Amino acid sequence: MLSIDEALAVVRERTAACSGRPAESAPLSEAAGRILAEDVRADVDLPPFSRSTMDGYALRAEDAPAAGVELMISGEAAAGRPGREQVWRGSAMRIFTGAPLPDGADSVVKLEDAALHGDRIRLAGAVHPGENVALQGEDLARGAVALPRGTALSTAHAGLLAALGRGSVPVFPRPRVAILATGSELVEADARPGPGMIRESNGAALAVLVAQAGGTPVMLGVAADDPEVIRARAEAGLGNDLFLLTGGSSVGDYDFTPRVLANLGVQVHFARVRLKPGMPTIFGTRGDCAAFGLPGNPISCFVVFHLLVRPALLLRAGVERTAPLFFPARLGAAVRRLAERDQCLPALLALEDGEWTVRFAGWHGSGDLTCLNRANALMLVPRGPGEVEAGERVRVTPIDGGRGGDVSLGVP
Ligand code: AMP
Ligand code: MG
């Protein structure tokens, strides 16, 4: 049986990168969360001209080797109103933040470092070449790649794209992710469950997770544990970039997912993972579609989404570089290991004494949806004897960007 790391490697290897659909154009206001489909190159230098970063006086540094030097002021340069003359030897020009550096000048002395006496200034100290000047092209040279294809655009990129004149950007189409819940005990979430029945919750949970990861959920509803019914819906599901099927992924008499996927020509790469919760997880591919048979238990489904499905979705979305899935944190209180399986547990991550510290959130098992109210991360507890002790390192991955329930937390 594969470990979770091995399973993730298989998923990454087998998931077709990018859908074959052509790139779309996204307006800048809607580009955050989308994946850049082409390199964006600078069409101008940034900054486009050398400019003053301070209010003060533009001068030649060679004229200002020491305190006490006096220079004659001539002319003025302001933002949007460049100075008309050049700065001659022994002179200076009044300049304001954002104004182009006048010809002849190579530096700017701050207003407060020069005493004004009539039409002359006396310097409080030496001025060095380039002081208080942003040079043309120092941030980015014209023609250079500002953002490479495959960049996951965030709110942080909008300003740069606007500065480069990109009112819209080419992005990969959002992956379409079909979601089918199976189980004869399931009723739709807006219905009242009768005896022995429960509300279907995985579909809704997966839909928001998919959307947050940049995919478009395609809801295929609920199917009873009946291979013919599941087969018909699964055939539709396999026409998407990803197909997520929950429930029935194990080896019980009413678990039809493995058979249905195999009968539909899905090449199954693994059908179990050495993980709790989440052992009955199936991953296969048919053509360009990556299909996941996810366990029906809501927390198992949630965990496996984060560990395996989300990375596949990002790959399929065209993301070239992802941040590592896990980072190490200090364990706040001992957790019992399982001998045979690694565990991925709902956890609360917080700064304690200046160190990221993680604690098991507690639960009644993988059917207990309320445990996520107390969690903002998932933590991996490696299999083995005894306990992982407080103070040891475990690997964690934040959920919901690190904000779980009412816990406010910056992502480290
Ligand atoms: P299964 O994976 O089909 O063996 O289901 C495991 C457990 O998860 C059972 O208690 C199911 O009733 C429950 N379950 C399965 N699918 C869902 C679902 N879509 N929403 C909520 N619970 C589910
Ligand atoms: Mg079932």
XYZ file of C-alpha atoms and ligand atoms in Angstrom:
436
model
C 0.000 0.000 0.000
C 1.329 3.452 -0.900
C 2.162 6.046 1.723
C 0.563 9.446 1.312
C 3.812 10.869 -0.072
C 4.067 8.055 -2.606
C 0.414 8.466 -3.533
C 0.927 12.198 -4.041
C 3.912 11.526 -6.284
C 1.775 9.183 -8.408
C -1.009 11.754 -8.629
C 1.428 14.452 -9.710
C 3.028 12.210 -12.276
C -0.221 10.977 -13.780
C -2.306 14.127 -13.805
C -2.246 15.798 -17.213
C -1.001 19.368 -16.825
C -3.407 21.987 -18.191
C -6.613 21.288 -20.014
C -6.464 21.297 -23.805
C -8.914 24.172 -23.968
C -7.616 27.512 -25.260
C -6.566 30.268 -22.880
C -9.132 32.858 -21.856
C -8.778 36.558 -21.242
C -9.478 37.655 -17.659
C -9.941 41.313 -16.730
C -7.494 42.396 -14.073
C -10.266 42.761 -11.505
C -11.043 39.051 -11.888
C -7.538 37.697 -12.407
C -6.691 36.844 -8.788
C -6.848 33.083 -8.390
C -6.368 32.431 -12.116
C -3.270 30.894 -13.695
C -1.278 32.874 -16.226
C -1.267 31.134 -19.629
C 1.584 33.169 -21.189
C 4.678 34.992 -19.993
C 3.911 38.633 -19.293
C 6.805 40.802 -20.491
C 7.441 44.407 -19.595
C 6.473 46.753 -22.458
C 8.233 49.636 -20.710
C 11.087 49.980 -18.255
C 9.985 50.097 -14.625
C 10.390 52.805 -13.551
C 9.988 54.232 -17.077
C 12.386 57.122 -16.288
C 14.840 57.875 -13.497
C 12.935 59.756 -10.850
C 13.280 61.409 -7.504
C 12.017 59.429 -4.511
C 12.032 62.513 -2.254
C 11.142 66.164 -2.158
C 14.430 68.094 -2.237
C 17.063 69.280 -4.685
C 18.499 67.493 -7.687
C 22.245 67.956 -8.042
C 25.540 66.418 -9.146
C 27.063 64.381 -6.329
C 30.548 65.506 -7.377
C 29.471 69.047 -6.430
C 28.491 67.905 -2.923
C 31.458 66.110 -1.333
C 30.973 67.502 2.187
C 28.767 69.489 4.548
C 28.685 73.233 4.062
C 28.771 73.244 0.269
C 26.535 75.921 -1.271
C 24.727 75.485 -4.554
C 22.686 77.865 -6.631
C 19.065 76.854 -7.262
C 17.689 77.103 -10.716
C 14.425 75.659 -12.025
C 11.959 73.128 -10.700
C 10.831 69.598 -11.558
C 7.601 68.089 -10.240
C 5.712 64.843 -10.908
C 4.242 65.109 -14.388
C 6.094 68.415 -14.932
C 9.711 67.683 -15.802
C 12.266 70.452 -15.382
C 13.096 72.207 -18.644
C 16.748 73.034 -18.074
C 19.609 70.852 -17.103
C 21.500 70.921 -13.846
C 24.848 72.623 -14.414
C 27.965 72.298 -12.326
C 27.560 74.094 -9.034
C 23.813 74.353 -9.292
C 20.787 72.414 -8.070
C 17.144 72.148 -9.085
C 14.142 72.062 -6.781
C 12.539 68.625 -7.251
C 9.512 66.777 -5.924
C 8.797 63.067 -5.448
C 8.016 61.327 -8.728
C 9.588 63.999 -10.938
C 12.025 62.854 -13.646
C 15.612 63.469 -12.637
C 16.770 66.432 -14.754
C 19.634 66.028 -17.198
C 22.970 66.627 -15.567
C 21.829 65.588 -12.092
C 22.624 62.204 -10.610
C 21.253 62.491 -7.093
C 18.749 64.243 -4.861
C 19.319 65.776 -1.458
C 16.307 65.697 0.839
C 14.611 68.985 1.634
C 15.491 68.654 5.321
C 19.198 68.091 4.549
C 19.613 71.412 2.761
C 19.113 74.855 4.295
C 17.614 77.378 1.909
C 19.140 80.873 1.868
C 17.570 83.032 -0.814
C 18.401 81.354 -4.121
C 21.056 79.080 -2.656
C 21.099 75.935 -0.514
C 23.713 74.905 2.003
C 24.127 71.149 2.392
C 24.087 69.438 5.811
C 26.307 66.626 4.556
C 27.861 64.928 1.565
C 25.523 63.611 -1.145
C 26.306 60.307 -2.811
C 25.671 59.482 -6.474
C 22.253 57.904 -6.920
C 20.985 59.015 -3.532
C 17.165 59.290 -3.428
C 16.887 58.359 -7.079
C 15.037 55.366 -8.566
C 16.827 54.511 -11.805
C 15.017 53.835 -15.052
C 14.512 50.086 -15.466
C 15.972 49.165 -12.068
C 12.840 47.247 -11.045
C 12.286 45.639 -14.417
C 13.884 46.202 -17.813
C 11.701 46.538 -20.898
C 11.304 43.126 -22.555
C 12.057 41.160 -19.378
C 9.593 38.552 -18.109
C 7.571 40.177 -15.348
C 5.499 37.092 -14.558
C 6.082 33.671 -16.108
C 3.391 31.436 -17.557
C 1.997 29.178 -14.837
C 2.032 31.863 -12.165
C -0.937 31.624 -9.820
C -2.100 35.221 -9.907
C -2.920 36.806 -6.583
C -4.100 40.204 -5.459
C -0.413 41.096 -5.136
C 0.057 40.932 -8.925
C -2.694 43.350 -9.941
C -0.647 46.515 -9.456
C 2.304 45.212 -11.460
C 0.068 44.080 -14.318
C -1.624 47.480 -14.397
C 1.781 49.208 -14.409
C 2.603 47.124 -17.478
C -0.576 48.183 -19.198
C -2.279 44.801 -18.901
C -5.954 45.535 -18.350
C -6.611 41.865 -18.975
C -4.401 38.796 -18.945
C -4.424 35.425 -20.718
C -5.299 32.702 -18.222
C -5.871 28.975 -18.446
C -9.494 27.905 -18.331
C -10.625 26.806 -14.902
C -10.532 23.011 -14.603
C -14.003 21.515 -14.602
C -14.382 19.208 -11.645
C -17.333 16.818 -11.628
C -18.629 15.799 -8.212
C -20.838 12.766 -7.623
C -21.947 11.551 -4.190
C -22.922 7.910 -3.909
C -24.791 6.202 -1.097
C -28.322 4.835 -0.737
C -28.568 6.484 2.700
C -28.104 10.006 1.325
C -30.761 12.659 0.903
C -30.146 16.091 -0.588
C -28.947 18.658 1.932
C -32.198 20.628 1.816
C -34.310 17.552 2.650
C -35.136 16.151 6.061
C -33.578 12.716 6.472
C -35.965 9.854 7.243
C -35.034 6.907 9.457
C -31.593 5.543 8.668
C -30.898 8.319 6.193
C -28.417 11.215 6.411
C -27.961 14.447 4.539
C -25.450 14.443 1.728
C -22.671 16.830 2.771
C -19.600 15.870 0.741
C -20.921 17.404 -2.461
C -21.323 20.839 -0.918
C -18.001 20.596 0.899
C -16.132 19.558 -2.238
C -17.827 22.231 -4.333
C -16.495 25.054 -2.173
C -13.063 23.452 -1.917
C -12.912 23.075 -5.692
C -14.008 26.659 -6.268
C -11.495 27.971 -3.751
C -8.729 26.042 -5.489
C -9.643 27.655 -8.803
C -11.835 24.941 -10.344
C -15.412 25.003 -11.560
C -17.537 22.430 -9.740
C -19.872 20.422 -11.956
C -22.479 18.905 -9.672
C -23.702 15.455 -10.625
C -25.964 15.021 -7.596
C -26.509 11.905 -5.525
C -26.579 8.331 -6.790
C -27.832 5.311 -4.845
C -25.518 2.344 -4.355
C -26.494 0.805 -7.654
C -23.746 0.074 -10.174
C -25.920 0.927 -13.186
C -26.956 4.315 -11.785
C -23.410 5.140 -10.726
C -22.012 3.997 -14.040
C -24.243 6.307 -16.072
C -23.341 9.336 -13.940
C -19.674 8.397 -13.819
C -19.545 8.285 -17.606
C -20.639 11.934 -17.597
C -18.177 12.718 -14.820
C -15.230 11.348 -16.771
C -15.815 13.939 -19.469
C -14.353 16.612 -17.173
C -10.830 17.573 -16.146
C -11.276 15.920 -12.763
C -13.964 13.568 -11.547
C -14.565 13.190 -7.802
C -16.798 10.396 -6.666
C -17.453 10.014 -2.948
C -18.580 6.962 -1.041
C -18.408 3.294 -1.892
C -14.666 3.331 -2.477
C -13.855 0.455 -0.121
C -14.349 -3.294 -0.321
C -17.877 -3.717 1.115
C -20.705 -5.433 -0.768
C -22.235 -2.057 -1.589
C -18.989 -0.333 -2.530
C -19.259 -0.036 -6.298
C -16.748 2.696 -7.071
C -13.763 0.410 -7.823
C -15.760 -1.790 -10.192
C -17.539 1.059 -11.935
C -14.325 2.991 -12.582
C -12.530 -0.108 -13.877
C -15.496 -1.009 -16.110
C -15.471 2.464 -17.604
C -11.882 2.019 -18.729
C -10.272 4.057 -15.990
C -6.681 3.007 -15.449
C -6.478 2.672 -11.677
C -3.059 3.726 -10.311
C -3.846 2.975 -6.680
C -6.922 1.905 -4.744
C -5.754 2.346 -1.154
C -3.464 4.686 0.745
C -1.729 3.853 4.014
C -3.476 6.696 5.788
C -6.107 7.248 8.450
C -8.519 8.673 7.659
C -8.580 8.162 3.925
C -7.409 4.596 3.332
C -10.086 3.705 0.756
C -8.940 6.276 -1.784
C -8.856 5.387 -5.469
C -6.974 7.298 -8.109
C -7.098 6.597 -11.798
C -6.972 8.303 -15.153
C -8.886 7.957 -18.384
C -7.501 10.078 -21.163
C -6.885 13.496 -19.669
C -9.381 13.038 -16.853
C -8.072 12.356 -13.343
C -10.632 10.375 -11.368
C -10.721 10.073 -7.588
C -12.818 7.632 -5.601
C -12.950 9.395 -2.256
C -14.072 7.845 1.006
C -17.600 8.805 2.022
C -16.800 9.790 5.576
C -16.845 13.572 5.485
C -13.508 14.177 7.224
C -11.798 11.459 5.194
C -13.119 13.106 2.065
C -11.964 16.529 3.268
C -8.484 15.282 4.177
C -7.934 13.457 0.906
C -9.108 16.505 -1.015
C -6.346 18.576 0.596
C -3.613 15.969 0.306
C -4.248 14.579 -3.175
C -7.075 16.246 -5.075
C -6.071 19.861 -4.604
C -2.515 19.277 -5.904
C -3.992 17.520 -8.949
C -6.415 20.376 -9.489
C -3.624 22.964 -9.323
C -1.533 21.011 -11.818
C -4.469 20.681 -14.136
C -5.151 24.388 -13.747
C -1.694 25.065 -15.196
C 0.150 26.026 -12.005
C 3.878 25.540 -12.590
C 5.229 26.024 -9.109
C 3.361 25.332 -5.912
C 4.428 26.072 -2.379
C 5.305 22.901 -0.475
C 2.178 21.170 0.759
C 3.522 20.746 4.276
C 5.719 22.677 6.619
C 7.098 21.563 9.972
C 5.587 22.708 13.253
C 6.184 21.837 16.876
C 3.722 19.400 18.392
C 2.052 21.004 21.426
C 0.766 17.824 23.082
C 1.615 14.149 22.576
C -0.382 12.191 19.991
C -0.625 8.420 19.841
C 0.725 6.832 16.688
C -0.878 4.001 14.809
C 1.393 1.042 14.142
C 0.363 0.517 10.534
C -0.888 3.813 9.158
C 0.117 7.435 9.092
C -2.607 9.720 10.373
C -3.753 13.057 9.037
C -5.628 14.742 11.845
C -7.615 17.974 12.153
C -5.446 20.326 14.156
C -5.134 23.788 15.543
C -2.012 25.696 14.605
C -1.066 28.749 16.634
C 1.936 30.743 17.685
C 2.983 29.676 21.158
C 6.033 31.396 22.633
C 6.955 32.617 19.175
C 6.875 29.154 17.593
C 4.296 27.586 15.296
C 2.749 24.926 17.453
C 0.126 22.412 16.452
C -2.348 20.449 18.552
C -4.818 17.729 17.621
C -8.272 19.320 17.490
C -10.021 16.226 18.915
C -12.862 14.369 17.224
C -15.201 11.415 17.419
C -13.729 10.000 14.235
C -13.813 10.699 10.541
C -17.594 11.151 10.457
C -17.435 14.069 12.906
C -17.829 17.233 10.847
C -17.780 19.446 13.936
C -14.043 18.824 14.462
C -13.309 21.246 11.620
C -14.800 24.074 13.703
C -11.795 23.726 15.969
C -9.206 23.214 13.258
C -7.226 25.445 10.922
C -4.760 22.837 9.726
C -4.192 19.157 9.133
C -1.221 17.436 10.716
C 0.545 14.250 9.695
C 1.371 11.809 12.454
C 3.781 9.188 11.121
C 3.003 5.555 11.886
C 5.032 3.716 14.465
C 5.043 2.614 18.090
C 3.996 4.729 21.079
C 3.482 8.443 20.744
C 4.856 11.450 18.971
C 5.867 13.518 21.961
C 5.228 17.163 22.679
C 8.055 19.264 21.286
C 8.734 16.956 18.330
C 8.186 18.225 14.783
C 5.274 17.101 12.657
C 4.253 18.174 9.175
C 1.208 20.398 8.856
C -0.775 21.931 6.048
C -3.096 24.873 6.664
C -6.727 24.568 5.634
C -8.785 27.443 4.295
C -5.654 29.554 3.972
C -4.943 29.037 7.652
C -8.188 30.518 8.900
C -10.334 27.854 10.470
C -13.570 28.520 12.320
C -13.195 31.659 14.405
C -9.451 31.253 14.683
C -7.627 34.159 13.166
C -4.185 33.234 11.964
C -1.663 34.501 9.472
C -0.286 31.777 7.273
C 3.382 31.325 8.164
P -18.737 4.837 2.453
O -17.472 5.495 2.050
O -19.740 4.795 1.359
O -18.474 3.493 3.048
O -19.368 5.721 3.596
C -18.712 5.898 4.836
C -19.559 6.749 5.741
O -19.689 8.036 5.192
C -20.957 6.247 5.951
O -21.325 6.471 7.289
C -21.762 7.068 4.998
O -23.121 7.204 5.406
C -21.048 8.386 5.039
N -21.188 9.129 3.796
C -20.969 8.634 2.568
N -21.174 9.557 1.634
C -21.535 10.696 2.290
C -21.902 11.993 1.866
N -21.892 12.325 0.579
N -22.224 12.892 2.807
C -22.200 12.552 4.108
N -21.857 11.353 4.554
C -21.541 10.400 3.673
Mg -21.528 3.793 1.208
